[in-house]
Amino acid sequence: MKITTFNPMIMTPKADDVISLFEELGFEKRHVKTGLNDEGITNVRMRDENGFHVDISAVDRIPQDMTSIRVNVSNYQEAFDFLTERGFKNVQGEKVGESASSKGTAMVSPSGFTLVISEHFKNHK
């Protein structure tokens, strides 16, 4: 499994507050992706001057913030199978988030931590 990006991710019903906090810490919005999973989920990728990244995901349907690790991979299915074989479960059941540029889902470990795996398509429109 080839990992292409690895950084913290915060899923939150209060994204504006979290984004504002990280802006005060010196992070800037680098990329915004809206309308994910046909649920109105918005992901904001942020970066500071040292090259550190944090992703903020606006998810209204969760009761409180969840911290996870975003893991971009070169092959979604390979990563999904790798984690599943080690007892991870897709938090969305059978659902997988897809857009024109990526495919991914959050996977929870047997002990409770979460990895968000995502494959970005190189030649998307």
PDB file of C-alpha atoms in Angstrom:
ATOM      1  CA  MET A   1       0.000   0.000   0.000  1.00  0.00           C
ATOM      2  CA  LYS A   2       1.580   3.274  -1.107  1.00  0.00           C
ATOM      3  CA  ILE A   3       0.793   6.274   1.119  1.00  0.00           C
ATOM      4  CA  THR A   4       0.960   9.633  -0.668  1.00  0.00           C
ATOM      5  CA  THR A   5      -0.216  11.973   2.134  1.00  0.00           C
ATOM      6  CA  PHE A   6      -0.571  11.533   5.897  1.00  0.00           C
ATOM      7  CA  ASN A   7      -1.948  14.234   8.226  1.00  0.00           C
ATOM      8  CA  PRO A   8      -4.497  14.971  10.964  1.00  0.00           C
ATOM      9  CA  MET A   9      -8.146  15.468  10.063  1.00  0.00           C
ATOM     10  CA  ILE A  10     -10.907  16.920  12.212  1.00  0.00           C
ATOM     11  CA  MET A  11     -14.515  16.072  11.394  1.00  0.00           C
ATOM     12  CA  THR A  12     -16.799  18.588  13.076  1.00  0.00           C
ATOM     13  CA  PRO A  13     -20.301  20.067  13.072  1.00  0.00           C
ATOM     14  CA  LYS A  14     -18.645  23.453  13.857  1.00  0.00           C
ATOM     15  CA  ALA A  15     -16.200  23.747  10.969  1.00  0.00           C
ATOM     16  CA  ASP A  16     -16.134  27.560  10.882  1.00  0.00           C
ATOM     17  CA  ASP A  17     -14.933  27.684  14.501  1.00  0.00           C
ATOM     18  CA  VAL A  18     -12.230  25.061  13.914  1.00  0.00           C
ATOM     19  CA  ILE A  19     -11.058  26.696  10.674  1.00  0.00           C
ATOM     20  CA  SER A  20     -10.856  30.051  12.452  1.00  0.00           C
ATOM     21  CA  LEU A  21      -8.741  28.534  15.236  1.00  0.00           C
ATOM     22  CA  PHE A  22      -6.260  27.070  12.763  1.00  0.00           C
ATOM     23  CA  GLU A  23      -6.109  30.344  10.846  1.00  0.00           C
ATOM     24  CA  GLU A  24      -5.136  32.023  14.121  1.00  0.00           C
ATOM     25  CA  LEU A  25      -2.396  29.375  14.442  1.00  0.00           C
ATOM     26  CA  GLY A  26      -1.020  30.425  11.040  1.00  0.00           C
ATOM     27  CA  PHE A  27      -2.712  27.922   8.737  1.00  0.00           C
ATOM     28  CA  GLU A  28      -4.230  29.012   5.428  1.00  0.00           C
ATOM     29  CA  LYS A  29      -6.946  27.381   3.340  1.00  0.00           C
ATOM     30  CA  ARG A  30      -5.333  25.607   0.399  1.00  0.00           C
ATOM     31  CA  HIS A  31      -8.215  23.659  -1.099  1.00  0.00           C
ATOM     32  CA  VAL A  32     -11.973  23.397  -0.506  1.00  0.00           C
ATOM     33  CA  LYS A  33     -14.050  20.454  -1.735  1.00  0.00           C
ATOM     34  CA  THR A  34     -17.848  20.704  -1.361  1.00  0.00           C
ATOM     35  CA  GLY A  35     -20.876  18.446  -1.735  1.00  0.00           C
ATOM     36  CA  LEU A  36     -19.195  15.188  -0.810  1.00  0.00           C
ATOM     37  CA  ASN A  37     -21.297  12.022  -0.465  1.00  0.00           C
ATOM     38  CA  ASP A  38     -24.391  13.923  -1.623  1.00  0.00           C
ATOM     39  CA  GLU A  39     -24.671  15.017   2.034  1.00  0.00           C
ATOM     40  CA  GLY A  40     -23.321  18.536   1.820  1.00  0.00           C
ATOM     41  CA  ILE A  41     -20.029  17.574   3.458  1.00  0.00           C
ATOM     42  CA  THR A  42     -17.268  20.119   2.850  1.00  0.00           C
ATOM     43  CA  ASN A  43     -13.566  19.387   3.302  1.00  0.00           C
ATOM     44  CA  VAL A  44     -11.056  22.196   3.796  1.00  0.00           C
ATOM     45  CA  ARG A  45      -7.338  21.477   3.456  1.00  0.00           C
ATOM     46  CA  MET A  46      -5.100  23.873   5.376  1.00  0.00           C
ATOM     47  CA  ARG A  47      -1.330  24.386   5.430  1.00  0.00           C
ATOM     48  CA  ASP A  48       1.070  26.464   7.508  1.00  0.00           C
ATOM     49  CA  GLU A  49       4.357  28.077   6.484  1.00  0.00           C
ATOM     50  CA  ASN A  50       6.301  25.007   7.701  1.00  0.00           C
ATOM     51  CA  GLY A  51       4.405  22.697   5.343  1.00  0.00           C
ATOM     52  CA  PHE A  52       2.224  21.077   8.006  1.00  0.00           C
ATOM     53  CA  HIS A  53      -1.307  20.163   6.923  1.00  0.00           C
ATOM     54  CA  VAL A  54      -4.609  19.723   8.711  1.00  0.00           C
ATOM     55  CA  ASP A  55      -7.925  18.888   7.092  1.00  0.00           C
ATOM     56  CA  ILE A  56     -11.227  20.138   8.487  1.00  0.00           C
ATOM     57  CA  SER A  57     -14.341  18.275   7.400  1.00  0.00           C
ATOM     58  CA  ALA A  58     -17.727  19.931   8.005  1.00  0.00           C
ATOM     59  CA  VAL A  59     -20.066  17.088   8.970  1.00  0.00           C
ATOM     60  CA  ASP A  60     -23.379  18.267  10.427  1.00  0.00           C
ATOM     61  CA  ARG A  61     -24.685  14.789  11.307  1.00  0.00           C
ATOM     62  CA  ILE A  62     -22.127  14.046  14.037  1.00  0.00           C
ATOM     63  CA  PRO A  63     -22.775  15.260  17.615  1.00  0.00           C
ATOM     64  CA  GLN A  64     -19.194  16.339  18.387  1.00  0.00           C
ATOM     65  CA  ASP A  65     -15.731  16.669  16.885  1.00  0.00           C
ATOM     66  CA  MET A  66     -13.894  13.532  15.807  1.00  0.00           C
ATOM     67  CA  THR A  67     -10.160  13.530  15.225  1.00  0.00           C
ATOM     68  CA  SER A  68      -8.707  11.078  12.731  1.00  0.00           C
ATOM     69  CA  ILE A  69      -5.751  10.632  10.435  1.00  0.00           C
ATOM     70  CA  ARG A  70      -6.157  11.289   6.724  1.00  0.00           C
ATOM     71  CA  VAL A  71      -4.240   8.784   4.632  1.00  0.00           C
ATOM     72  CA  ASN A  72      -4.158   9.384   0.893  1.00  0.00           C
ATOM     73  CA  VAL A  73      -3.205   6.239  -0.970  1.00  0.00           C
ATOM     74  CA  SER A  74      -2.412   5.350  -4.549  1.00  0.00           C
ATOM     75  CA  ASN A  75      -4.989   2.519  -4.585  1.00  0.00           C
ATOM     76  CA  TYR A  76      -8.187   2.802  -2.534  1.00  0.00           C
ATOM     77  CA  GLN A  77      -9.218  -0.868  -2.840  1.00  0.00           C
ATOM     78  CA  GLU A  78      -5.789  -2.093  -1.762  1.00  0.00           C
ATOM     79  CA  ALA A  79      -5.892   0.154   1.336  1.00  0.00           C
ATOM     80  CA  PHE A  80      -9.494  -0.821   2.124  1.00  0.00           C
ATOM     81  CA  ASP A  81      -8.642  -4.535   1.891  1.00  0.00           C
ATOM     82  CA  PHE A  82      -5.461  -4.082   3.973  1.00  0.00           C
ATOM     83  CA  LEU A  83      -7.372  -2.388   6.787  1.00  0.00           C
ATOM     84  CA  THR A  84     -10.384  -4.716   6.599  1.00  0.00           C
ATOM     85  CA  GLU A  85      -8.076  -7.735   6.968  1.00  0.00           C
ATOM     86  CA  ARG A  86      -6.849  -6.137  10.207  1.00  0.00           C
ATOM     87  CA  GLY A  87     -10.328  -5.693  11.665  1.00  0.00           C
ATOM     88  CA  PHE A  88     -11.121  -2.120  10.556  1.00  0.00           C
ATOM     89  CA  LYS A  89     -14.753  -1.326   9.672  1.00  0.00           C
ATOM     90  CA  ASN A  90     -16.136   1.249   7.256  1.00  0.00           C
ATOM     91  CA  VAL A  91     -17.968   3.801   9.440  1.00  0.00           C
ATOM     92  CA  GLN A  92     -20.484   4.292   6.614  1.00  0.00           C
ATOM     93  CA  GLY A  93     -21.357   0.592   6.371  1.00  0.00           C
ATOM     94  CA  GLU A  94     -21.222  -0.299   2.686  1.00  0.00           C
ATOM     95  CA  LYS A  95     -21.127   3.304   1.466  1.00  0.00           C
ATOM     96  CA  VAL A  96     -17.996   4.821  -0.086  1.00  0.00           C
ATOM     97  CA  GLY A  97     -17.665   8.538  -0.738  1.00  0.00           C
ATOM     98  CA  GLU A  98     -16.956   9.373  -4.359  1.00  0.00           C
ATOM     99  CA  SER A  99     -16.498  12.540  -6.364  1.00  0.00           C
ATOM    100  CA  ALA A 100     -15.078  13.345  -9.785  1.00  0.00           C
ATOM    101  CA  SER A 101     -11.607  13.626  -8.238  1.00  0.00           C
ATOM    102  CA  SER A 102     -11.483  11.079  -5.400  1.00  0.00           C
ATOM    103  CA  LYS A 103     -12.863   8.027  -3.628  1.00  0.00           C
ATOM    104  CA  GLY A 104     -12.662   7.296   0.083  1.00  0.00           C
ATOM    105  CA  THR A 105     -14.165   6.489   3.447  1.00  0.00           C
ATOM    106  CA  ALA A 106     -13.443   6.560   7.165  1.00  0.00           C
ATOM    107  CA  MET A 107     -12.326   3.271   8.686  1.00  0.00           C
ATOM    108  CA  VAL A 108     -12.457   2.608  12.442  1.00  0.00           C
ATOM    109  CA  SER A 109      -9.957   0.242  14.068  1.00  0.00           C
ATOM    110  CA  PRO A 110     -10.906  -2.507  16.517  1.00  0.00           C
ATOM    111  CA  SER A 111      -9.536  -0.283  19.330  1.00  0.00           C
ATOM    112  CA  GLY A 112     -11.440   2.805  18.153  1.00  0.00           C
ATOM    113  CA  PHE A 113      -9.097   5.137  16.237  1.00  0.00           C
ATOM    114  CA  THR A 114     -10.111   6.308  12.775  1.00  0.00           C
ATOM    115  CA  LEU A 115      -8.223   6.485   9.491  1.00  0.00           C
ATOM    116  CA  VAL A 116      -9.785   8.309   6.546  1.00  0.00           C
ATOM    117  CA  ILE A 117      -8.470   6.648   3.393  1.00  0.00           C
ATOM    118  CA  SER A 118      -8.712   8.401   0.070  1.00  0.00           C
ATOM    119  CA  GLU A 119      -7.490   7.868  -3.472  1.00  0.00           C
ATOM    120  CA  HIS A 120      -7.236  10.928  -5.682  1.00  0.00           C
ATOM    121  CA  PHE A 121      -7.754  10.439  -9.403  1.00  0.00           C
ATOM    122  CA  LYS A 122      -4.947  11.935 -11.456  1.00  0.00           C
ATOM    123  CA  ASN A 123      -6.944  12.661 -14.608  1.00  0.00           C
ATOM    124  CA  HIS A 124     -10.293  13.916 -13.349  1.00  0.00           C
ATOM    125  CA  LYS A 125     -12.456  16.525 -15.043  1.00  0.00           C
TER     126      LYS A 125
END
